[in-house]
Short mmCIF file of C-alpha atoms in Angstrom, two decimals:
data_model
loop_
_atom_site.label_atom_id
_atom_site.label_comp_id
_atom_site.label_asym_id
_atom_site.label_seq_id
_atom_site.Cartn_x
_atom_site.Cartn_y
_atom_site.Cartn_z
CA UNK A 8 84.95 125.04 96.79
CA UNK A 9 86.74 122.30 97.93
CA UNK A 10 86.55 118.75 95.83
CA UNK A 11 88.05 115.14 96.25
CA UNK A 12 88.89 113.29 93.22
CA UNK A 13 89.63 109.23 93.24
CA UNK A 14 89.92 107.05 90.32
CA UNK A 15 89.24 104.60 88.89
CA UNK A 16 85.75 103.93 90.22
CA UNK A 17 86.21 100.55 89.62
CA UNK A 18 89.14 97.73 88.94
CA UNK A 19 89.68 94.40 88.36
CA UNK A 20 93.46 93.19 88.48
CA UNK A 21 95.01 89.61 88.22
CA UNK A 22 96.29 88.01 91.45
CA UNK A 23 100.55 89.54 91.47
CA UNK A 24 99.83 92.62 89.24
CA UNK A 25 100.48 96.06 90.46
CA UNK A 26 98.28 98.48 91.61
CA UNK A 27 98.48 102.33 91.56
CA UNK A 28 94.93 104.33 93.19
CA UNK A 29 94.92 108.35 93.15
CA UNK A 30 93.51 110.64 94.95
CA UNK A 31 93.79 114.31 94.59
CA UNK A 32 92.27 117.71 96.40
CA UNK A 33 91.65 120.84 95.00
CA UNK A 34 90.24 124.04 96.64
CA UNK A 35 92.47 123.82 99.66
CA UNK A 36 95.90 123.56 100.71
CA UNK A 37 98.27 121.06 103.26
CA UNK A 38 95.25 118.75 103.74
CA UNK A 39 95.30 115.57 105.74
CA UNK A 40 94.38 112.90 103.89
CA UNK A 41 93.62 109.26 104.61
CA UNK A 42 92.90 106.19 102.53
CA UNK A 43 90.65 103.75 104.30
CA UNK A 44 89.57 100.19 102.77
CA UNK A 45 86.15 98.31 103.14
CA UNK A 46 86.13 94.52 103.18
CA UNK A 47 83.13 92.94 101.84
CA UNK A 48 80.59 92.95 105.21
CA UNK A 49 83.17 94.55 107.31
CA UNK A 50 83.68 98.34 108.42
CA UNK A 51 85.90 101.19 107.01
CA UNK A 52 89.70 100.56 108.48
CA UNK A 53 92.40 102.85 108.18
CA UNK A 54 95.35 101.93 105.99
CA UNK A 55 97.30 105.57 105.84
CA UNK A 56 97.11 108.61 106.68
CA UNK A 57 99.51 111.57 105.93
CA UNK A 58 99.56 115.36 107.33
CA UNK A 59 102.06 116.41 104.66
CA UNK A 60 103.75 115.66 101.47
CA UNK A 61 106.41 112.73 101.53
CA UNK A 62 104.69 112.45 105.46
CA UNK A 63 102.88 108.61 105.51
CA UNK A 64 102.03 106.84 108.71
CA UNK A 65 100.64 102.60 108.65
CA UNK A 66 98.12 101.60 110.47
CA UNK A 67 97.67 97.89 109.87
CA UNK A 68 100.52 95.70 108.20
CA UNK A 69 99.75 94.81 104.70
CA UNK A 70 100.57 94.42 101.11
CA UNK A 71 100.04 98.38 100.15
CA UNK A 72 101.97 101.72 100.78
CA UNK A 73 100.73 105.11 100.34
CA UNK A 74 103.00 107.76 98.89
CA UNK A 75 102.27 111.72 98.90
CA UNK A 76 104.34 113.18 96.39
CA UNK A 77 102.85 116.68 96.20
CA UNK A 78 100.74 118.29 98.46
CA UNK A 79 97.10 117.46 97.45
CA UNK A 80 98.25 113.98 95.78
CA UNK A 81 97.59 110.87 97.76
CA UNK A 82 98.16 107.35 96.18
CA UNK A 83 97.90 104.22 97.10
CA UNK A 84 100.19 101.42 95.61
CA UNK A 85 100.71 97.56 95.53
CA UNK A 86 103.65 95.74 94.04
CA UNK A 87 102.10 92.22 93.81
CA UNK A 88 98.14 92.18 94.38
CA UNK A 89 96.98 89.66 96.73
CA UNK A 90 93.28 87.83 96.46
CA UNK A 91 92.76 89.47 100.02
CA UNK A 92 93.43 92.96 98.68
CA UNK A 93 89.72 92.92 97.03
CA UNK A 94 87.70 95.45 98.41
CA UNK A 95 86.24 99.14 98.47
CA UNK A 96 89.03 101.83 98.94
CA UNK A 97 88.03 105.18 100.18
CA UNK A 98 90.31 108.45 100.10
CA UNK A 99 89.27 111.67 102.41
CA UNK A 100 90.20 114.69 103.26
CA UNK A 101 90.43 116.95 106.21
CA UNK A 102 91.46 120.34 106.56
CA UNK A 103 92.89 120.06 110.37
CA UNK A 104 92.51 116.27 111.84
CA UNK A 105 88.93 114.45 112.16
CA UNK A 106 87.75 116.66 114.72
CA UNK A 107 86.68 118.99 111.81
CA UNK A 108 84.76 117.35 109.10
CA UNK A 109 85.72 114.87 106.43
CA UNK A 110 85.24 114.69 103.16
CA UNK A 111 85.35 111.45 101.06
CA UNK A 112 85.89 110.30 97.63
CA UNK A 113 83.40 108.58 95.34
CA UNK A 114 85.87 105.45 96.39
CA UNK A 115 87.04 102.56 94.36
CA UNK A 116 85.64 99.05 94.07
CA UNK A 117 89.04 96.43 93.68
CA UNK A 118 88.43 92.76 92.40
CA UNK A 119 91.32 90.75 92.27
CA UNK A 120 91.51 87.50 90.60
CA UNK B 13 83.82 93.68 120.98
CA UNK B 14 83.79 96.94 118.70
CA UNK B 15 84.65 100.36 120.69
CA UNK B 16 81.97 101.43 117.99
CA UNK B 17 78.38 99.75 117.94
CA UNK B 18 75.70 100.58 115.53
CA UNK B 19 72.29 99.80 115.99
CA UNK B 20 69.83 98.04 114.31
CA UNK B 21 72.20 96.29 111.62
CA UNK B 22 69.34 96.38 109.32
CA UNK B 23 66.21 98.32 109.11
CA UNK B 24 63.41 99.14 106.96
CA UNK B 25 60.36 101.72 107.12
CA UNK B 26 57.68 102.57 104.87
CA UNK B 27 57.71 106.18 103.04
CA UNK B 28 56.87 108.43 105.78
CA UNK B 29 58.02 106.76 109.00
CA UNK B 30 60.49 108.24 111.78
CA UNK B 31 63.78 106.76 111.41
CA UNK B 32 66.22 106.39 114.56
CA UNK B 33 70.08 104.86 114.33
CA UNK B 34 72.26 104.22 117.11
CA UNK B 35 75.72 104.52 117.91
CA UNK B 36 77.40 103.54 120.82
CA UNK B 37 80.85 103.87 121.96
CA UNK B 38 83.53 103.22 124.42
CA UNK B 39 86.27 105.35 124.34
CA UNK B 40 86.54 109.28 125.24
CA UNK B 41 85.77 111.24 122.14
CA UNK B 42 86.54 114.50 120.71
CA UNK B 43 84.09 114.22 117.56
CA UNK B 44 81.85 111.75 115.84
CA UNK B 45 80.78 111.97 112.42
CA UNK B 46 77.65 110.48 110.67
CA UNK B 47 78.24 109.12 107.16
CA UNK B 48 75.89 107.98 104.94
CA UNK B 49 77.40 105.64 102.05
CA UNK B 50 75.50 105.16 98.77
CA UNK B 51 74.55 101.89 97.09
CA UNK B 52 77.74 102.63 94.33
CA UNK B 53 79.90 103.25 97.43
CA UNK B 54 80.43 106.80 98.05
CA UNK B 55 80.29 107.83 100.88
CA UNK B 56 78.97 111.59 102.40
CA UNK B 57 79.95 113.13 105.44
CA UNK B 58 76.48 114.45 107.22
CA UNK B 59 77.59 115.79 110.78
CA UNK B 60 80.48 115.96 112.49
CA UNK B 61 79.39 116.65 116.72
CA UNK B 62 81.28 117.29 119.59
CA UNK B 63 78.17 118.21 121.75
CA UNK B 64 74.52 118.41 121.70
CA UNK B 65 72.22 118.43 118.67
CA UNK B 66 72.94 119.68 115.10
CA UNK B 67 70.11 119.60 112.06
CA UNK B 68 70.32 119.56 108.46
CA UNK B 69 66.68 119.47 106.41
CA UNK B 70 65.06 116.30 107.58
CA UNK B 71 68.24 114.46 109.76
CA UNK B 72 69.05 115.11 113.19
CA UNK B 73 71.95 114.15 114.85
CA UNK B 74 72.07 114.30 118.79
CA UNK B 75 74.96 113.23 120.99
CA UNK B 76 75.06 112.45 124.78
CA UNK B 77 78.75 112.35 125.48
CA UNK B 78 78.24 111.12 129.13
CA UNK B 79 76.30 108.32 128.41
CA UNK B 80 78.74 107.77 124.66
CA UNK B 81 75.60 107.67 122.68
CA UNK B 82 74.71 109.11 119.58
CA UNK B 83 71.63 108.97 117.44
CA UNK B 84 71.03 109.88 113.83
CA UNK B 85 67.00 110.83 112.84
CA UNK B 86 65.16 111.53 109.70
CA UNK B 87 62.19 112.43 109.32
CA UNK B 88 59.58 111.88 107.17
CA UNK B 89 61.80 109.13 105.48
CA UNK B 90 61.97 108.75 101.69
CA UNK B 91 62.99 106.18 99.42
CA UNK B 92 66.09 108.11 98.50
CA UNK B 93 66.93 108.19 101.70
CA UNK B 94 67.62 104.55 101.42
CA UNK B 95 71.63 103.66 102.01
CA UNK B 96 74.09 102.43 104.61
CA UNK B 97 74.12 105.15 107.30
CA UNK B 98 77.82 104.82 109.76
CA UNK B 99 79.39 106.51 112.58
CA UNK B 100 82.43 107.43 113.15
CA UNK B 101 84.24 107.97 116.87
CA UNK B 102 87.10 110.16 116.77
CA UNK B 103 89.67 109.30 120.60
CA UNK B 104 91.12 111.71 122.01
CA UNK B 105 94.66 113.24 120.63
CA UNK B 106 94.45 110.94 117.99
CA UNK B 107 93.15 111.75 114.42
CA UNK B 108 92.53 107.72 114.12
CA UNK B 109 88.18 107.44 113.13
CA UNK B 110 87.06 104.10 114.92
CA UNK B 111 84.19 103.00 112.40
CA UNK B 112 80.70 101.43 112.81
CA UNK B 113 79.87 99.01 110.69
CA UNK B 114 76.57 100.81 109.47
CA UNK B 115 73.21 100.72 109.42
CA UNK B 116 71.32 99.47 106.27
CA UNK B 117 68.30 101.32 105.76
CA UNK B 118 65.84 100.47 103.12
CA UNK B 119 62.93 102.76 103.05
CA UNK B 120 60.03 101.66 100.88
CA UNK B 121 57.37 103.84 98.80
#
């Protein structure tokens, strides 16, 4: 069976520290895979998505890249954390775009301060 | 104004009640998915539709793509079922979700 691993569940990082999130897949192969952030009251937005390895597209202009170096390895990465970074990151999965279904991480909770 | 709009914002039932959440949106779909996201966070995907109804133990998802309306059910709520239910709106030729911003249910014992 397919899973979704993300770590770590949670984080706290000072204000210009770097940040690395992973996210890996098992049980299936050449995945698309998104990573999606949730401000504090506000809905899920997109951030990256990628349909294959070193393959990363941006959706919103912002402090944080993605990176995809193997096939079932997503991460997302910050050089210098802003305060406006906090929030709830979420990595999925899907085997052939969103018009099959997605599958989500347990997500991870960011505080920075 | 979001091309995705949840309805209520908020809502809570007593153990036992019929639970309806809408979703409303404004673009041409291919899919919409139901989430439901967990107090810690996580999130679970509980349909994905395209057309018509689909069912899975007590929830019921319909979808009316003429009218760009979708509803999620349960039944016979529980506590447990308590958690921030959102829809998702998948355009057309893109692979882009548009998110709600959820419905908070609370269901009490």
């Amino acid at each position: 069976s397919q899973t979704i691993h993300q770590w770590p569940a949670t984080l706290v990082q000072p204000v210009g520290s770097p940040l690395s999130l992973e996210c890996t897949v098992e049980g299936t192969s050449n995945p698309n895979l998104y990573w999606y952030r949730q401000a504090a009251g506000r809905g899920l937005q997109l951030l990256f998505y990628s349909v294959g390895i070193g393959q990363i597209s941006s959706e919103v202009p912002q402090n944080l890249s993605a990176s995809r170096p193997q096939d079932r390895q997503f991460i997302l990465s910050s050089k210098k954390l802003l305060l406006s970074d906090s929030g709830f990151y979420l990595c999925a999965w899907s085997r052939g775009g969103l018009h099959t279904e997605a599958f989500f991480g347990q997500g991870t909770r960011l505080t920075v301060v | 104004k979001n091309e995705v709009e949840q309805s209520p914002q908020n809502l809570t039932a007593q153990e036992g009640e019929f639970i309806t959440i809408n979703c409303s949106y404004s673009v041409g779909i291919s899919a919409l998915h139901w989430l439901q996201q967990h107090p810690g966070g996580g999130i679970v995907s509980l349909f994905m539709l395209s057309s018509g109804k689909k069912k899975h133990g007590r929830l019921i998802a319909t979808i009316n793509i003429q009218e760009k309306h979708s509803s999620l059910h349960i039944t016979a709520s529980h506590p447990r079922d308590s958690a921030v239910y959102i829809c998702a709106a998948l355009p057309y030729n893109t692979d882009k979700l548009i998110f709600g911003t959820g419905t908070r249910l609370q269901v009490f014992p």
